[in-house]
Amino acid sequence: MTTPTPDQIKSLEQSRQRLVQLTHSLGSLITSLNQSDPLPSWPSLQSQASIISSNLLTLSTHLSENHALLRGISAYPAPEFPTKTHANTLEQLLRTKLDPRVEDWVSRGRRADENLVTGATTGTTAGMTAGAGGGLSEGDLAALWEWAPVEANSEARRRNWGGNFTLEERERGVQSVAAELGLRRVLEDEGSEEEDEEEEEEEEEDEMEVVGVRKSVSGTGFEFDIAAAPGVAAQEGGVAPVVPLDEILRYMTTGVPPGQR
Amino acid sequence: MHELVLFASVPSHQHHELLQQLAGLTAMQPRHRLERRLIFKAYRRPGLINTRGGTGRDVQGADIVRLNKMLNGGMFYTQVIGPISEADFHNTKPSSSADPDHPMSHDEAAGNSYDYDSQPWKLEFRDIPEAGTRSTITARLTASATLPRGDIVTPMDAWGYSFVTEYVVEGDVFIHNDIVIFLHRVLQYPSHGQEPHEPRRQLPSFRDMSPLERTGGYILQAAITVQDGSNQELMRTASQHLFGLREQLKSVVRLEHADRLSLDTRAK
């Protein structure tokens, strides 16, 4: 029985630091999930998840690098350890088996790992049975990815996009749908009023603003004309000017006829 | 004076609608406007500097260099604008139905009331738009002066300007707060081969005038004139007013700054 060398102590210390980092990032994710209302945005969740995964990665490389040391090392209480006051800590340190809960996690993890490996090696049929375990085989995943974009596209083509609600939802009544989904934000239901669904949502919102502003300045009838105008112009499909504005302005300034410079 | 301008191209089928919309927006009826516009171009004249009388202040060194550059380097196109009316155009149809007792019912003289010699003129100078600083708006230095009536080529020649061409601008003016909105188009004279080298003394029939933009498209011009262009505060307020109008008209026309070089008035 020898005392550990400074190098060994250093690597132990490093493992501890990595673990502390991991618990920190896990803890912050849990608190953000528990406490923030509304839930944190997807980007922030994703960045937290990537932090955790990089923590896990560094920890696992560190552990495998120091595998021999961590396997061979064993703890025992020194005579000067305050056993009476820190009995709990001592028990934790002297455990040779894992905590029952932790053992559960580990065995679950190992099972999933085995399933994945066998599924990948034996092909699709094994993957189907393994599906119950919560994973898909590589082949299944590939097939799914091949199927999904085409199917999603054809589904998308079947609908006329624009607005915040589907036709079915509108028929059922927007209010009740909003209540069902627990929507807090009031979404504009544009489609029921005007039919120009090709326009992007942003533009529509802007238009609404324009009309709104005008209403506060003067009467109401006229502004509505303005908002409706682009649709009318598009329907008429009138002739667009053939001489560019710049050419006209150049002619007006210097007398150079359009098309010559 | 400085002028802040935004332009938009208006297709002919939208013209009538836009007139109504602008009338509603500005709460005024359009003021129809017809203008003869003559383009003059500066040519170098020896001794231009010497014509500048002493201002009583001694200019020296760098100032002289700068003055030289300003007076000799700056050769510009400039416009001479004269207001006209539709009645000024030569009326080819005898006005017999309207006025049978009219003494001059012959084709040659009928309705031709245009008198070139009493045509009032105004000189409008516009610098090339400022570069860079306000790239979303066209800002330029302007100046105008009243000119003598009638024959304008002689005095312009004395100032070192030669006649280039002329056209007619037809359009409607609206005033919206401090913004002058001018919905206009360029009409060209009917060409009989050779382009004349001086302003026409007679105007052809208004029907014979052909729009430069053959589809009949118009130009919408929204402008604010600022007396003191060095006052940044005023210039900023004016641009904001123009941007406000742009927002209001956003769904109808897209008001934009013009290509700087298309408004280049420098004579090369």
CSV table of N, CA and C in Angstrom, one decimal, chain A residues 14-142:
chain,number,residue,atom,x,y,z
A,14,GLN,N,-8.6,16.2,-11.2
A,14,GLN,CA,-9.2,16.6,-12.5
A,14,GLN,C,-10.6,15.9,-12.6
A,15,SER,N,-10.7,14.7,-12.3
A,15,SER,CA,-12.0,14.0,-12.4
A,15,SER,C,-13.0,14.7,-11.6
A,16,ARG,N,-12.6,15.1,-10.4
A,16,ARG,CA,-13.5,15.8,-9.5
A,16,ARG,C,-14.0,17.1,-10.2
A,17,GLN,N,-13.1,17.8,-10.8
A,17,GLN,CA,-13.5,19.1,-11.4
A,17,GLN,C,-14.4,18.9,-12.5
A,18,ARG,N,-14.1,17.9,-13.3
A,18,ARG,CA,-15.0,17.6,-14.5
A,18,ARG,C,-16.4,17.3,-14.0
A,19,LEU,N,-16.5,16.4,-12.9
A,19,LEU,CA,-17.8,16.1,-12.4
A,19,LEU,C,-18.5,17.3,-11.9
A,20,VAL,N,-17.8,18.1,-11.2
A,20,VAL,CA,-18.4,19.3,-10.7
A,20,VAL,C,-19.0,20.2,-11.8
A,21,GLN,N,-18.2,20.3,-12.9
A,21,GLN,CA,-18.8,21.1,-14.0
A,21,GLN,C,-20.1,20.4,-14.6
A,22,LEU,N,-20.0,19.1,-14.7
A,22,LEU,CA,-21.2,18.4,-15.2
A,22,LEU,C,-22.4,18.6,-14.3
A,23,THR,N,-22.2,18.5,-13.0
A,23,THR,CA,-23.3,18.7,-12.1
A,23,THR,C,-23.9,20.1,-12.2
A,24,HIS,N,-22.9,21.0,-12.3
A,24,HIS,CA,-23.3,22.5,-12.5
A,24,HIS,C,-24.2,22.7,-13.7
A,25,SER,N,-23.8,22.1,-14.8
A,25,SER,CA,-24.6,22.4,-16.0
A,25,SER,C,-25.9,21.7,-16.0
A,26,LEU,N,-25.9,20.4,-15.4
A,26,LEU,CA,-27.1,19.7,-15.3
A,26,LEU,C,-28.1,20.5,-14.3
A,27,GLY,N,-27.5,21.0,-13.2
A,27,GLY,CA,-28.3,21.7,-12.3
A,27,GLY,C,-28.9,23.0,-12.9
A,28,SER,N,-28.1,23.7,-13.7
A,28,SER,CA,-28.7,24.9,-14.3
A,28,SER,C,-29.8,24.6,-15.3
A,29,LEU,N,-29.6,23.5,-16.0
A,29,LEU,CA,-30.7,23.1,-16.9
A,29,LEU,C,-32.0,22.8,-16.2
A,30,ILE,N,-31.8,22.0,-15.1
A,30,ILE,CA,-33.0,21.7,-14.3
A,30,ILE,C,-33.7,22.9,-13.7
A,31,THR,N,-32.9,23.8,-13.2
A,31,THR,CA,-33.5,25.0,-12.6
A,31,THR,C,-34.2,25.9,-13.7
A,32,SER,N,-33.5,25.9,-14.8
A,32,SER,CA,-34.2,26.8,-15.9
A,32,SER,C,-35.5,26.1,-16.4
A,33,LEU,N,-35.5,24.8,-16.4
A,33,LEU,CA,-36.7,24.1,-16.7
A,33,LEU,C,-37.8,24.3,-15.7
A,34,ASN,N,-37.3,24.2,-14.4
A,34,ASN,CA,-38.3,24.3,-13.3
A,34,ASN,C,-38.9,25.7,-13.1
A,35,GLN,N,-38.0,26.7,-13.3
A,35,GLN,CA,-38.3,28.0,-12.8
A,35,GLN,C,-38.8,29.0,-13.8
A,36,SER,N,-38.2,28.9,-15.0
A,36,SER,CA,-38.5,30.0,-16.0
A,36,SER,C,-39.9,29.8,-16.5
A,37,ASP,N,-40.6,30.8,-16.6
A,37,ASP,CA,-41.9,30.8,-17.2
A,37,ASP,C,-42.2,32.0,-18.1
A,38,PRO,N,-42.4,31.9,-19.3
A,38,PRO,CA,-42.5,30.6,-20.1
A,38,PRO,C,-41.3,29.8,-20.2
A,39,LEU,N,-41.3,28.6,-20.7
A,39,LEU,CA,-40.2,27.8,-20.8
A,39,LEU,C,-39.1,28.5,-21.6
A,40,PRO,N,-37.8,28.1,-21.3
A,40,PRO,CA,-36.7,28.7,-22.0
A,40,PRO,C,-36.8,28.4,-23.5
A,41,SER,N,-36.3,29.3,-24.3
A,41,SER,CA,-36.4,29.2,-25.8
A,41,SER,C,-35.6,28.0,-26.2
A,42,TRP,N,-36.0,27.5,-27.4
A,42,TRP,CA,-35.2,26.4,-28.0
A,42,TRP,C,-33.8,26.6,-28.1
A,43,PRO,N,-33.3,27.8,-28.6
A,43,PRO,CA,-31.9,28.0,-28.8
A,43,PRO,C,-31.2,27.8,-27.4
A,44,SER,N,-31.8,28.4,-26.3
A,44,SER,CA,-31.1,28.3,-25.1
A,44,SER,C,-31.0,26.9,-24.5
A,45,LEU,N,-32.1,26.1,-24.7
A,45,LEU,CA,-32.1,24.7,-24.3
A,45,LEU,C,-31.1,24.0,-25.1
A,46,GLN,N,-31.0,24.3,-26.4
A,46,GLN,CA,-30.1,23.5,-27.2
A,46,GLN,C,-28.6,23.8,-26.8
A,47,SER,N,-28.4,25.1,-26.5
A,47,SER,CA,-27.0,25.4,-26.1
A,47,SER,C,-26.7,24.8,-24.8
A,48,GLN,N,-27.6,24.7,-23.9
A,48,GLN,CA,-27.4,24.0,-22.6
A,48,GLN,C,-27.1,22.5,-22.8
A,49,ALA,N,-27.9,21.9,-23.7
A,49,ALA,CA,-27.7,20.5,-24.0
A,49,ALA,C,-26.3,20.3,-24.6
A,50,SER,N,-25.9,21.2,-25.4
A,50,SER,CA,-24.6,20.9,-26.1
A,50,SER,C,-23.5,21.1,-25.0
A,51,ILE,N,-23.7,22.0,-24.1
A,51,ILE,CA,-22.7,22.2,-23.0
A,51,ILE,C,-22.6,20.9,-22.2
A,52,ILE,N,-23.8,20.4,-21.9
A,52,ILE,CA,-23.8,19.1,-21.1
A,52,ILE,C,-23.1,18.0,-21.8
A,53,SER,N,-23.4,17.9,-23.1
A,53,SER,CA,-22.8,16.8,-23.9
A,53,SER,C,-21.3,16.9,-24.0
A,54,SER,N,-20.9,18.2,-24.1
A,54,SER,CA,-19.4,18.3,-24.2
A,54,SER,C,-18.8,18.0,-22.9
A,55,ASN,N,-19.5,18.4,-21.8
A,55,ASN,CA,-19.0,18.0,-20.4
A,55,ASN,C,-18.9,16.5,-20.3
A,56,LEU,N,-19.9,15.8,-20.8
A,56,LEU,CA,-19.9,14.4,-20.7
A,56,LEU,C,-18.7,13.8,-21.5
A,57,LEU,N,-18.5,14.4,-22.6
A,57,LEU,CA,-17.5,13.9,-23.5
A,57,LEU,C,-16.1,14.0,-22.9
A,58,THR,N,-15.8,15.2,-22.4
A,58,THR,CA,-14.5,15.4,-21.7
A,58,THR,C,-14.4,14.5,-20.5
A,59,LEU,N,-15.5,14.3,-19.8
A,59,LEU,CA,-15.4,13.4,-18.6
A,59,LEU,C,-15.1,12.0,-19.0
A,60,SER,N,-15.8,11.6,-20.1
A,60,SER,CA,-15.6,10.2,-20.5
A,60,SER,C,-14.2,9.9,-21.0
A,61,THR,N,-13.7,10.9,-21.8
A,61,THR,CA,-12.3,10.7,-22.3
A,61,THR,C,-11.3,10.7,-21.1
A,62,HIS,N,-11.6,11.6,-20.1
A,62,HIS,CA,-10.7,11.6,-19.0
A,62,HIS,C,-10.7,10.3,-18.2
A,63,LEU,N,-11.9,9.8,-18.0
A,63,LEU,CA,-12.0,8.5,-17.3
A,63,LEU,C,-11.4,7.4,-18.0
A,64,SER,N,-11.5,7.3,-19.3
A,64,SER,CA,-10.9,6.2,-20.0
A,64,SER,C,-9.4,6.4,-20.1
A,65,GLU,N,-8.9,7.6,-20.1
A,65,GLU,CA,-7.5,7.8,-20.1
A,65,GLU,C,-6.9,7.3,-18.8
A,66,ASN,N,-7.6,7.6,-17.7
A,66,ASN,CA,-7.0,7.2,-16.4
A,66,ASN,C,-7.7,5.9,-15.9
A,67,HIS,N,-8.1,5.1,-16.8
A,67,HIS,CA,-8.8,3.9,-16.4
A,67,HIS,C,-8.0,3.0,-15.4
A,68,ALA,N,-6.8,2.8,-15.7
A,68,ALA,CA,-6.0,1.9,-14.9
A,68,ALA,C,-5.9,2.4,-13.5
A,69,LEU,N,-5.6,3.6,-13.4
A,69,LEU,CA,-5.4,4.2,-12.0
A,69,LEU,C,-6.7,4.1,-11.2
A,70,LEU,N,-7.8,4.5,-11.9
A,70,LEU,CA,-9.1,4.6,-11.2
A,70,LEU,C,-9.6,3.2,-10.8
A,71,ARG,N,-9.2,2.2,-11.6
A,71,ARG,CA,-9.6,0.8,-11.3
A,71,ARG,C,-8.7,0.4,-10.0
A,72,GLY,N,-7.5,0.7,-10.1
A,72,GLY,CA,-6.6,0.1,-9.1
A,72,GLY,C,-6.6,0.8,-7.7
A,73,ILE,N,-7.1,2.0,-7.7
A,73,ILE,CA,-7.0,2.8,-6.5
A,73,ILE,C,-8.1,2.4,-5.6
A,74,SER,N,-7.9,2.5,-4.3
A,74,SER,CA,-8.9,2.2,-3.3
A,74,SER,C,-8.8,3.1,-2.1
A,75,ALA,N,-9.9,3.4,-1.5
A,75,ALA,CA,-9.9,4.4,-0.4
A,75,ALA,C,-10.0,3.7,0.9
A,76,TYR,N,-9.3,4.2,1.9
A,76,TYR,CA,-9.5,3.7,3.2
A,76,TYR,C,-9.4,4.9,4.2
A,77,PRO,N,-10.0,4.8,5.3
A,77,PRO,CA,-9.9,6.0,6.2
A,77,PRO,C,-8.6,6.0,7.0
A,78,ALA,N,-8.0,7.2,7.0
A,78,ALA,CA,-6.8,7.4,7.8
A,78,ALA,C,-7.3,7.6,9.2
A,79,PRO,N,-6.3,7.3,10.1
A,79,PRO,CA,-6.7,7.4,11.6
A,79,PRO,C,-7.2,8.8,12.0
A,80,GLU,N,-6.7,9.8,11.3
A,80,GLU,CA,-7.1,11.2,11.7
A,80,GLU,C,-8.4,11.7,11.1
A,81,PHE,N,-9.1,10.8,10.3
A,81,PHE,CA,-10.4,11.2,9.7
A,81,PHE,C,-11.4,11.4,10.8
A,82,PRO,N,-12.2,12.5,10.8
A,82,PRO,CA,-13.2,12.7,11.9
A,82,PRO,C,-14.4,11.8,11.7
A,83,THR,N,-14.3,10.5,12.0
A,83,THR,CA,-15.4,9.6,11.7
A,83,THR,C,-16.7,9.9,12.3
A,84,LYS,N,-16.6,10.4,13.5
A,84,LYS,CA,-17.9,10.6,14.3
A,84,LYS,C,-18.7,11.7,13.6
A,85,THR,N,-18.1,12.8,13.2
A,85,THR,CA,-18.9,13.9,12.7
A,85,THR,C,-19.2,13.7,11.2
A,86,HIS,N,-18.4,13.0,10.4
A,86,HIS,CA,-18.6,12.9,9.0
A,86,HIS,C,-18.9,11.4,8.6
A,87,ALA,N,-19.7,10.7,9.4
A,87,ALA,CA,-20.0,9.3,9.1
A,87,ALA,C,-20.6,9.1,7.7
A,88,ASN,N,-21.5,10.0,7.3
A,88,ASN,CA,-22.1,9.9,6.0
A,88,ASN,C,-21.1,9.9,4.9
A,89,THR,N,-20.3,10.9,4.9
A,89,THR,CA,-19.3,11.1,3.9
A,89,THR,C,-18.4,9.8,3.8
A,90,LEU,N,-18.0,9.3,5.0
A,90,LEU,CA,-17.2,8.2,5.0
A,90,LEU,C,-17.9,7.0,4.4
A,91,GLU,N,-19.2,6.8,4.7
A,91,GLU,CA,-19.9,5.7,4.1
A,91,GLU,C,-19.9,5.8,2.6
A,92,GLN,N,-20.2,7.0,2.1
A,92,GLN,CA,-20.2,7.2,0.7
A,92,GLN,C,-18.9,6.9,0.0
A,93,LEU,N,-17.8,7.3,0.7
A,93,LEU,CA,-16.5,7.1,0.1
A,93,LEU,C,-16.1,5.6,0.1
A,94,LEU,N,-16.6,4.9,1.2
A,94,LEU,CA,-16.2,3.5,1.3
A,94,LEU,C,-17.1,2.5,0.6
A,95,ARG,N,-18.1,3.0,0.0
A,95,ARG,CA,-19.0,2.1,-0.8
A,95,ARG,C,-18.2,1.4,-1.9
A,96,THR,N,-18.4,0.1,-2.0
A,96,THR,CA,-17.8,-0.6,-3.1
A,96,THR,C,-18.8,-0.8,-4.3
A,97,LYS,N,-20.1,-0.9,-3.8
A,97,LYS,CA,-21.1,-1.0,-4.9
A,97,LYS,C,-21.8,0.3,-5.2
A,98,LEU,N,-22.4,0.4,-6.3
A,98,LEU,CA,-23.1,1.6,-6.7
A,98,LEU,C,-24.4,1.8,-5.9
A,99,ASP,N,-24.8,3.0,-5.9
A,99,ASP,CA,-26.1,3.3,-5.3
A,99,ASP,C,-27.2,2.5,-6.1
A,100,PRO,N,-28.2,1.9,-5.4
A,100,PRO,CA,-29.2,1.1,-6.1
A,100,PRO,C,-29.9,1.9,-7.3
A,101,ARG,N,-30.2,3.2,-7.1
A,101,ARG,CA,-30.8,4.0,-8.2
A,101,ARG,C,-29.8,4.1,-9.3
A,102,VAL,N,-28.6,4.4,-9.0
A,102,VAL,CA,-27.5,4.6,-10.0
A,102,VAL,C,-27.3,3.3,-10.8
A,103,GLU,N,-27.4,2.1,-10.0
A,103,GLU,CA,-27.3,0.9,-10.6
A,103,GLU,C,-28.4,0.6,-11.7
A,104,ASP,N,-29.6,1.1,-11.3
A,104,ASP,CA,-30.7,1.0,-12.3
A,104,ASP,C,-30.3,1.7,-13.6
A,105,TRP,N,-29.9,3.0,-13.4
A,105,TRP,CA,-29.6,3.8,-14.6
A,105,TRP,C,-28.5,3.1,-15.4
A,106,VAL,N,-27.5,2.6,-14.8
A,106,VAL,CA,-26.4,2.0,-15.5
A,106,VAL,C,-26.8,0.8,-16.3
A,107,SER,N,-27.7,0.0,-15.6
A,107,SER,CA,-28.1,-1.3,-16.3
A,107,SER,C,-29.0,-0.9,-17.5
A,108,ARG,N,-29.8,0.2,-17.3
A,108,ARG,CA,-30.7,0.6,-18.4
A,108,ARG,C,-29.8,1.1,-19.6
A,109,GLY,N,-28.8,1.8,-19.2
A,109,GLY,CA,-27.9,2.3,-20.2
A,109,GLY,C,-27.2,1.2,-21.0
A,110,ARG,N,-26.8,0.2,-20.3
A,110,ARG,CA,-26.1,-0.9,-20.9
A,110,ARG,C,-27.0,-1.6,-21.8
A,111,ARG,N,-28.3,-1.8,-21.4
A,111,ARG,CA,-29.2,-2.6,-22.2
A,111,ARG,C,-29.4,-1.8,-23.5
A,112,ALA,N,-29.7,-0.5,-23.4
A,112,ALA,CA,-30.0,0.3,-24.6
A,112,ALA,C,-28.8,0.2,-25.5
A,113,ASP,N,-27.6,0.2,-25.0
A,113,ASP,CA,-26.4,0.2,-25.8
A,113,ASP,C,-26.3,-1.1,-26.5
A,114,GLU,N,-26.6,-2.3,-25.8
A,114,GLU,CA,-26.6,-3.6,-26.5
A,114,GLU,C,-27.6,-3.6,-27.6
A,115,ASN,N,-28.8,-3.2,-27.3
A,115,ASN,CA,-29.8,-3.2,-28.3
A,115,ASN,C,-29.4,-2.5,-29.6
A,116,LEU,N,-28.8,-1.3,-29.4
A,116,LEU,CA,-28.4,-0.5,-30.5
A,116,LEU,C,-27.3,-1.2,-31.3
A,117,VAL,N,-26.4,-1.8,-30.6
A,117,VAL,CA,-25.3,-2.5,-31.3
A,117,VAL,C,-25.8,-3.7,-32.1
A,118,THR,N,-26.7,-4.5,-31.4
A,118,THR,CA,-27.2,-5.7,-32.1
A,118,THR,C,-28.1,-5.2,-33.3
A,119,GLY,N,-28.9,-4.2,-33.0
A,119,GLY,CA,-29.8,-3.7,-34.1
A,119,GLY,C,-29.0,-3.3,-35.3
A,120,ALA,N,-27.9,-2.6,-35.1
A,120,ALA,CA,-27.1,-2.1,-36.2
A,120,ALA,C,-26.5,-3.2,-36.9
A,121,THR,N,-26.1,-4.2,-36.2
A,121,THR,CA,-25.3,-5.3,-36.9
A,121,THR,C,-26.2,-6.3,-37.6
A,122,THR,N,-27.4,-6.6,-36.9
A,122,THR,CA,-28.2,-7.7,-37.5
A,122,THR,C,-29.2,-7.1,-38.5
A,123,GLY,N,-29.4,-5.9,-38.6
A,123,GLY,CA,-30.2,-5.3,-39.7
A,123,GLY,C,-31.6,-5.0,-39.2
A,124,THR,N,-32.5,-4.8,-40.1
A,124,THR,CA,-33.8,-4.2,-39.9
A,124,THR,C,-34.7,-5.0,-38.9
A,125,THR,N,-34.7,-6.3,-39.2
A,125,THR,CA,-35.7,-7.2,-38.4
A,125,THR,C,-35.4,-7.1,-36.9
A,126,ALA,N,-34.1,-7.2,-36.6
A,126,ALA,CA,-33.7,-7.1,-35.2
A,126,ALA,C,-34.1,-5.7,-34.7
A,127,GLY,N,-33.9,-4.7,-35.5
A,127,GLY,CA,-34.2,-3.4,-35.1
A,127,GLY,C,-35.7,-3.2,-34.8
A,128,MET,N,-36.6,-3.9,-35.5
A,128,MET,CA,-38.0,-3.7,-35.2
A,128,MET,C,-38.3,-4.2,-33.8
A,129,THR,N,-37.7,-5.4,-33.4
A,129,THR,CA,-37.9,-5.9,-32.1
A,129,THR,C,-37.3,-5.0,-31.0
A,130,ALA,N,-36.2,-4.5,-31.4
A,130,ALA,CA,-35.5,-3.6,-30.4
A,130,ALA,C,-36.2,-2.3,-30.3
A,131,GLY,N,-37.1,-2.0,-31.2
A,131,GLY,CA,-37.8,-0.7,-31.2
A,131,GLY,C,-38.5,-0.5,-29.8
A,132,ALA,N,-39.0,-1.6,-29.3
A,132,ALA,CA,-39.6,-1.5,-28.0
A,132,ALA,C,-38.7,-0.9,-26.9
A,133,GLY,N,-37.5,-1.2,-27.1
A,133,GLY,CA,-36.5,-0.7,-26.1
A,133,GLY,C,-36.3,0.8,-26.2
A,134,GLY,N,-36.9,1.5,-27.2
A,134,GLY,CA,-36.8,3.0,-27.3
A,134,GLY,C,-35.9,3.4,-28.4
A,135,GLY,N,-35.3,2.6,-29.3
A,135,GLY,CA,-34.4,3.0,-30.3
A,135,GLY,C,-34.7,2.4,-31.6
A,136,LEU,N,-34.3,3.1,-32.7
A,136,LEU,CA,-34.5,2.5,-34.0
A,136,LEU,C,-33.1,2.1,-34.5
A,137,SER,N,-33.2,1.1,-35.4
A,137,SER,CA,-31.9,0.7,-35.9
A,137,SER,C,-31.4,1.7,-37.0
A,138,GLU,N,-30.2,1.6,-37.4
A,138,GLU,CA,-29.7,2.6,-38.4
A,138,GLU,C,-30.5,2.5,-39.7
A,139,GLY,N,-30.8,1.3,-40.1
A,139,GLY,CA,-31.6,1.1,-41.3
A,139,GLY,C,-32.9,1.7,-41.2
A,140,ASP,N,-33.6,1.6,-40.1
A,140,ASP,CA,-34.9,2.2,-39.9
A,140,ASP,C,-34.8,3.7,-40.0
A,141,LEU,N,-33.8,4.2,-39.3
A,141,LEU,CA,-33.6,5.6,-39.3
A,141,LEU,C,-33.4,6.2,-40.8
A,142,ALA,N,-32.6,5.4,-41.5
A,142,ALA,CA,-32.3,5.9,-42.9
A,142,ALA,C,-33.6,5.9,-43.7
